[in-house]
mmCIF file of C-alpha atoms in Angstrom:
data_model
loop_
_atom_site.group_PDB
_atom_site.id
_atom_site.type_symbol
_atom_site.label_atom_id
_atom_site.label_comp_id
_atom_site.label_asym_id
_atom_site.label_seq_id
_atom_site.Cartn_x
_atom_site.Cartn_y
_atom_site.Cartn_z
ATOM 1 C CA HIS A 1 -0.155 -0.006 0.176
ATOM 2 C CA ASN A 2 1.448 3.521 -0.657
ATOM 3 C CA ARG A 3 0.663 6.956 0.918
ATOM 4 C CA VAL A 4 1.458 9.437 -1.436
ATOM 5 C CA VAL A 5 3.438 12.341 0.539
ATOM 6 C CA ARG A 6 2.134 16.200 -0.576
ATOM 7 C CA GLY A 7 4.053 19.436 -0.401
ATOM 8 C CA LEU A 8 7.035 18.259 -2.228
ATOM 9 C CA SER A 9 10.077 20.682 -2.339
ATOM 10 C CA SER A 10 10.946 22.771 -5.503
ATOM 11 C CA SER A 11 14.141 19.965 -5.914
ATOM 12 C CA THR A 12 11.595 17.505 -6.232
ATOM 13 C CA ALA A 13 8.878 19.421 -7.841
ATOM 14 C CA LEU A 14 9.076 17.090 -10.584
ATOM 15 C CA HIS A 15 8.514 14.149 -8.484
ATOM 16 C CA ALA A 16 5.969 12.669 -6.218
ATOM 17 C CA ILE A 17 6.876 10.826 -3.355
ATOM 18 C CA SER A 18 5.334 7.633 -1.821
ATOM 19 C CA ARG A 19 5.624 5.469 1.018
ATOM 20 C CA ARG A 20 5.010 1.831 1.612
ATOM 21 C CA ASP A 21 4.003 0.122 4.373
ATOM 22 C CA ASP A 22 7.399 -1.665 4.558
ATOM 23 C CA GLY A 23 9.152 0.944 4.527
ATOM 24 C CA THR A 24 10.163 1.569 1.086
ATOM 25 C CA VAL A 25 9.942 4.918 -0.349
ATOM 26 C CA ILE A 26 8.838 5.357 -3.751
ATOM 27 C CA ILE A 27 10.077 9.001 -5.773
ATOM 28 C CA SER A 28 8.592 8.918 -8.959
ATOM 29 C CA PRO A 29 7.638 11.413 -11.984
ATOM 30 C CA GLN A 30 4.728 13.155 -11.042
ATOM 31 C CA ASP A 31 3.964 12.733 -14.478
ATOM 32 C CA GLU A 32 4.079 8.530 -15.388
ATOM 33 C CA ALA A 33 4.755 9.207 -19.133
ATOM 34 C CA GLN A 34 7.907 11.089 -18.442
ATOM 35 C CA HIS A 35 9.319 7.600 -16.314
ATOM 36 C CA SER A 36 11.899 5.779 -18.599
ATOM 37 C CA ALA A 37 14.167 4.544 -16.009
ATOM 38 C CA THR A 38 14.450 3.135 -12.858
ATOM 39 C CA VAL A 39 17.035 3.047 -9.599
ATOM 40 C CA ILE A 40 16.766 0.670 -6.684
ATOM 41 C CA LEU A 41 18.895 2.108 -3.837
ATOM 42 C CA CYS A 42 19.658 0.222 -1.076
ATOM 43 C CA HIS A 43 20.842 1.847 2.358
ATOM 44 C CA GLY A 44 24.045 0.362 4.476
ATOM 45 C CA LEU A 45 23.335 -1.342 8.151
ATOM 46 C CA GLY A 46 21.694 -0.009 10.421
ATOM 47 C CA ASP A 47 19.763 3.065 8.259
ATOM 48 C CA THR A 48 16.458 2.472 6.366
ATOM 49 C CA ALA A 49 15.188 4.046 2.878
ATOM 50 C CA ASN A 50 14.866 7.523 4.971
ATOM 51 C CA GLY A 51 17.825 7.648 5.084
ATOM 52 C CA TRP A 52 19.029 8.250 1.260
ATOM 53 C CA VAL A 53 15.918 10.344 0.771
ATOM 54 C CA GLU A 54 17.331 13.403 0.503
ATOM 55 C CA PRO A 55 20.142 12.724 -1.220
ATOM 56 C CA THR A 56 17.751 11.195 -3.982
ATOM 57 C CA GLN A 57 15.438 13.829 -4.296
ATOM 58 C CA TYR A 58 18.198 15.861 -5.135
ATOM 59 C CA LEU A 59 19.241 13.581 -8.054
ATOM 60 C CA ALA A 60 15.575 13.117 -8.968
ATOM 61 C CA SER A 61 15.578 16.682 -9.702
ATOM 62 C CA GLN A 62 19.364 16.202 -12.205
ATOM 63 C CA LEU A 63 17.084 13.047 -13.559
ATOM 64 C CA PRO A 64 13.396 14.107 -13.962
ATOM 65 C CA HIS A 65 12.602 10.948 -15.943
ATOM 66 C CA VAL A 66 13.651 8.042 -13.156
ATOM 67 C CA LYS A 67 11.798 6.877 -10.580
ATOM 68 C CA TRP A 68 13.862 6.301 -7.503
ATOM 69 C CA ILE A 69 12.974 3.291 -5.292
ATOM 70 C CA LEU A 70 14.695 2.816 -1.989
ATOM 71 C CA PRO A 71 13.582 -0.245 0.482
ATOM 72 C CA THR A 72 13.974 -0.635 3.612
ATOM 73 C CA ALA A 73 15.540 -3.970 4.913
ATOM 74 C CA PRO A 74 14.338 -6.114 7.738
ATOM 75 C CA THR A 75 15.044 -5.895 11.060
ATOM 76 C CA GLN A 76 16.607 -8.680 12.281
ATOM 77 C CA PRO A 77 19.812 -10.145 14.657
ATOM 78 C CA VAL A 78 23.420 -9.093 13.493
ATOM 79 C CA THR A 79 26.028 -11.164 15.098
ATOM 80 C CA LEU A 80 28.924 -8.809 14.322
ATOM 81 C CA ASN A 81 27.090 -6.179 16.570
ATOM 82 C CA GLY A 82 26.230 -8.621 19.618
ATOM 83 C CA GLY A 83 23.208 -10.083 17.661
ATOM 84 C CA MET A 84 21.489 -5.918 18.237
ATOM 85 C CA PRO A 85 18.584 -5.891 16.318
ATOM 86 C CA MET A 86 18.810 -3.404 13.492
ATOM 87 C CA PRO A 87 17.676 -3.629 9.956
ATOM 88 C CA SER A 88 19.745 -5.004 7.548
ATOM 89 C CA TRP A 89 20.278 -7.168 4.362
ATOM 90 C CA TYR A 90 21.683 -10.084 6.122
ATOM 91 C CA ASP A 91 23.589 -10.986 8.894
ATOM 92 C CA ILE A 92 27.362 -10.052 8.861
ATOM 93 C CA VAL A 93 30.139 -12.558 11.134
ATOM 94 C CA GLY A 94 32.884 -10.601 10.785
ATOM 95 C CA LEU A 95 34.818 -8.240 9.109
ATOM 96 C CA ASP A 96 38.187 -10.872 8.438
ATOM 97 C CA SER A 97 36.120 -14.027 6.526
ATOM 98 C CA ARG A 98 33.415 -12.581 4.627
ATOM 99 C CA SER A 99 35.124 -14.558 1.605
ATOM 100 C CA SER A 100 33.845 -17.634 3.381
ATOM 101 C CA GLU A 101 30.270 -15.841 5.158
ATOM 102 C CA PHE A 102 26.981 -17.227 4.945
ATOM 103 C CA CYS A 103 25.429 -14.033 4.876
ATOM 104 C CA ASN A 104 22.455 -15.526 6.307
ATOM 105 C CA GLY A 105 19.545 -13.574 4.953
ATOM 106 C CA LEU A 106 20.818 -13.003 2.050
ATOM 107 C CA ASP A 107 18.751 -14.571 -0.527
ATOM 108 C CA GLU A 108 15.537 -13.596 0.814
ATOM 109 C CA SER A 109 16.985 -9.998 -0.209
ATOM 110 C CA MET A 110 17.950 -10.471 -3.439
ATOM 111 C CA GLU A 111 14.333 -12.011 -3.890
ATOM 112 C CA ARG A 112 12.905 -9.059 -2.546
ATOM 113 C CA ILE A 113 14.907 -6.817 -4.647
ATOM 114 C CA LEU A 114 14.639 -9.182 -7.656
ATOM 115 C CA SER A 115 10.662 -8.626 -7.338
ATOM 116 C CA LEU A 116 11.172 -4.819 -7.322
ATOM 117 C CA VAL A 117 13.283 -5.021 -10.725
ATOM 118 C CA GLU A 118 10.993 -7.269 -12.139
ATOM 119 C CA ASP A 119 7.610 -5.167 -11.523
ATOM 120 C CA GLU A 120 9.353 -2.155 -13.483
ATOM 121 C CA VAL A 121 10.025 -5.237 -16.073
ATOM 122 C CA SER A 122 6.633 -5.928 -16.149
ATOM 123 C CA GLY A 123 5.076 -2.966 -15.604
ATOM 124 C CA ASN A 124 3.590 -3.794 -12.261
ATOM 125 C CA GLY A 125 5.934 -1.474 -10.527
ATOM 126 C CA SER A 126 4.717 0.917 -7.717
ATOM 127 C CA SER A 127 2.899 4.362 -9.255
ATOM 128 C CA THR A 128 3.005 7.090 -6.584
ATOM 129 C CA THR A 129 -1.259 8.587 -8.150
ATOM 130 C CA ALA A 130 -2.449 5.470 -8.603
ATOM 131 C CA THR A 131 -2.707 1.851 -6.597
ATOM 132 C CA THR A 132 -2.347 -0.245 -9.589
ATOM 133 C CA ALA A 133 0.058 -0.199 -12.346
ATOM 134 C CA CYS A 134 3.273 1.868 -13.454
ATOM 135 C CA VAL A 135 2.945 3.645 -16.504
ATOM 136 C CA ASN A 136 5.915 2.683 -18.106
ATOM 137 C CA PRO A 137 7.060 -1.313 -18.598
ATOM 138 C CA LEU A 138 10.436 -1.034 -18.538
ATOM 139 C CA ASP A 139 13.683 -3.221 -20.521
ATOM 140 C CA TYR A 140 16.529 -4.779 -18.599
ATOM 141 C CA SER A 141 18.542 -2.093 -19.516
ATOM 142 C CA ARG A 142 16.595 0.978 -18.180
ATOM 143 C CA ILE A 143 17.603 -0.502 -14.945
ATOM 144 C CA VAL A 144 20.429 0.141 -12.344
ATOM 145 C CA LEU A 145 20.972 -1.276 -8.982
ATOM 146 C CA ALA A 146 22.686 0.466 -6.318
ATOM 147 C CA GLY A 147 23.863 0.288 -2.950
ATOM 148 C CA PHE A 148 25.673 1.868 -0.261
ATOM 149 C CA SER A 149 28.189 -0.119 1.579
ATOM 150 C CA GLN A 150 25.790 -3.827 2.703
ATOM 151 C CA GLY A 151 23.065 -2.531 0.220
ATOM 152 C CA GLY A 152 26.008 -2.040 -2.699
ATOM 153 C CA ALA A 153 27.290 -5.371 -1.713
ATOM 154 C CA LEU A 154 23.662 -6.998 -2.127
ATOM 155 C CA ALA A 155 23.341 -4.131 -5.350
ATOM 156 C CA LEU A 156 26.116 -6.441 -6.566
ATOM 157 C CA TYR A 157 25.709 -9.528 -6.011
ATOM 158 C CA THR A 158 21.994 -9.719 -7.057
ATOM 159 C CA GLY A 159 22.934 -7.530 -10.406
ATOM 160 C CA MET A 160 25.682 -9.837 -12.032
ATOM 161 C CA THR A 161 24.710 -13.579 -10.551
ATOM 162 C CA GLN A 162 20.248 -13.770 -10.531
ATOM 163 C CA LEU A 163 19.131 -14.327 -13.655
ATOM 164 C CA ARG A 164 15.786 -12.895 -15.243
ATOM 165 C CA LYS A 165 12.412 -14.905 -14.521
ATOM 166 C CA GLN A 166 11.726 -17.864 -15.381
ATOM 167 C CA SER A 167 14.662 -17.489 -17.974
ATOM 168 C CA THR A 168 18.528 -19.138 -17.706
ATOM 169 C CA VAL A 169 19.736 -15.126 -19.301
ATOM 170 C CA GLY A 170 21.212 -12.906 -16.703
ATOM 171 C CA LEU A 171 19.849 -9.982 -16.152
ATOM 172 C CA GLY A 172 21.710 -7.542 -17.800
ATOM 173 C CA LEU A 173 20.681 -4.274 -16.463
ATOM 174 C CA GLY A 174 21.344 -0.980 -17.179
ATOM 175 C CA GLY A 175 24.424 -0.510 -14.606
ATOM 176 C CA ILE A 176 25.521 -0.976 -11.081
ATOM 177 C CA THR A 177 26.397 1.249 -8.389
ATOM 178 C CA VAL A 178 28.155 0.476 -5.358
ATOM 179 C CA MET A 179 29.185 3.066 -2.324
ATOM 180 C CA SER A 180 31.883 1.881 -0.235
ATOM 181 C CA GLY A 181 30.816 -1.742 -1.048
ATOM 182 C CA TYR A 182 32.053 -5.634 -0.640
ATOM 183 C CA LEU A 183 31.528 -8.876 -2.766
ATOM 184 C CA PRO A 184 29.512 -10.933 -0.237
ATOM 185 C CA ARG A 185 30.348 -14.558 -0.504
ATOM 186 C CA SER A 186 33.017 -14.061 -3.150
ATOM 187 C CA LYS A 187 33.828 -17.880 -3.213
ATOM 188 C CA ALA A 188 30.329 -19.021 -4.702
ATOM 189 C CA PHE A 189 29.914 -15.679 -6.643
ATOM 190 C CA ALA A 190 29.561 -16.762 -10.275
ATOM 191 C CA ILE A 191 28.026 -14.042 -12.898
ATOM 192 C CA ALA A 192 25.230 -15.040 -15.049
ATOM 193 C CA ALA A 193 25.811 -15.525 -18.323
ATOM 194 C CA GLY A 194 24.361 -11.947 -20.078
ATOM 195 C CA SER A 195 25.649 -10.489 -17.844
ATOM 196 C CA GLU A 196 29.145 -9.875 -17.752
ATOM 197 C CA LYS A 197 29.220 -6.285 -19.030
ATOM 198 C CA THR A 198 27.361 -5.415 -17.426
ATOM 199 C CA PRO A 199 28.847 -1.406 -16.457
#
């Protein structure tokens, strides 16, 4: 369920902001016919989508054709932080053994991000002006996965290893942006056929 937020600042006059009950924030072009690309931006450990709304509003003012989807990770215990519950895309056991970590919860988080990607491709993506499907279905090449820290790790692993729905072909996204991130499950990392040239 989306709630449309009114009273937008001048920097986002061309965009509308909505918030889902699961913490996802969506910043969409007011005129959905202008929507021709989507960025899915994942926050870092302990943060939420709200931490990225202000910088994303600035980016949206520079890129009026882009929809921004900012999901919020589930709150769960993080071993590295003494088991303290916090928003986290997956469990982090330690800093010195990332390559051999199981990353409990990574698969579920990848499924959530994949669902957002597939919604954009199918035209079932979130609209800020209605509760129905978005106006413009997108090609995978018009979608970018981005993230900071743990969210960057999620974006990288998802974008490079996962397949299109009911296909044996990799996502082949328009790009992946990793800010201060790393590669989780590096020993199991294998680039999906079709994603080798993803920028």
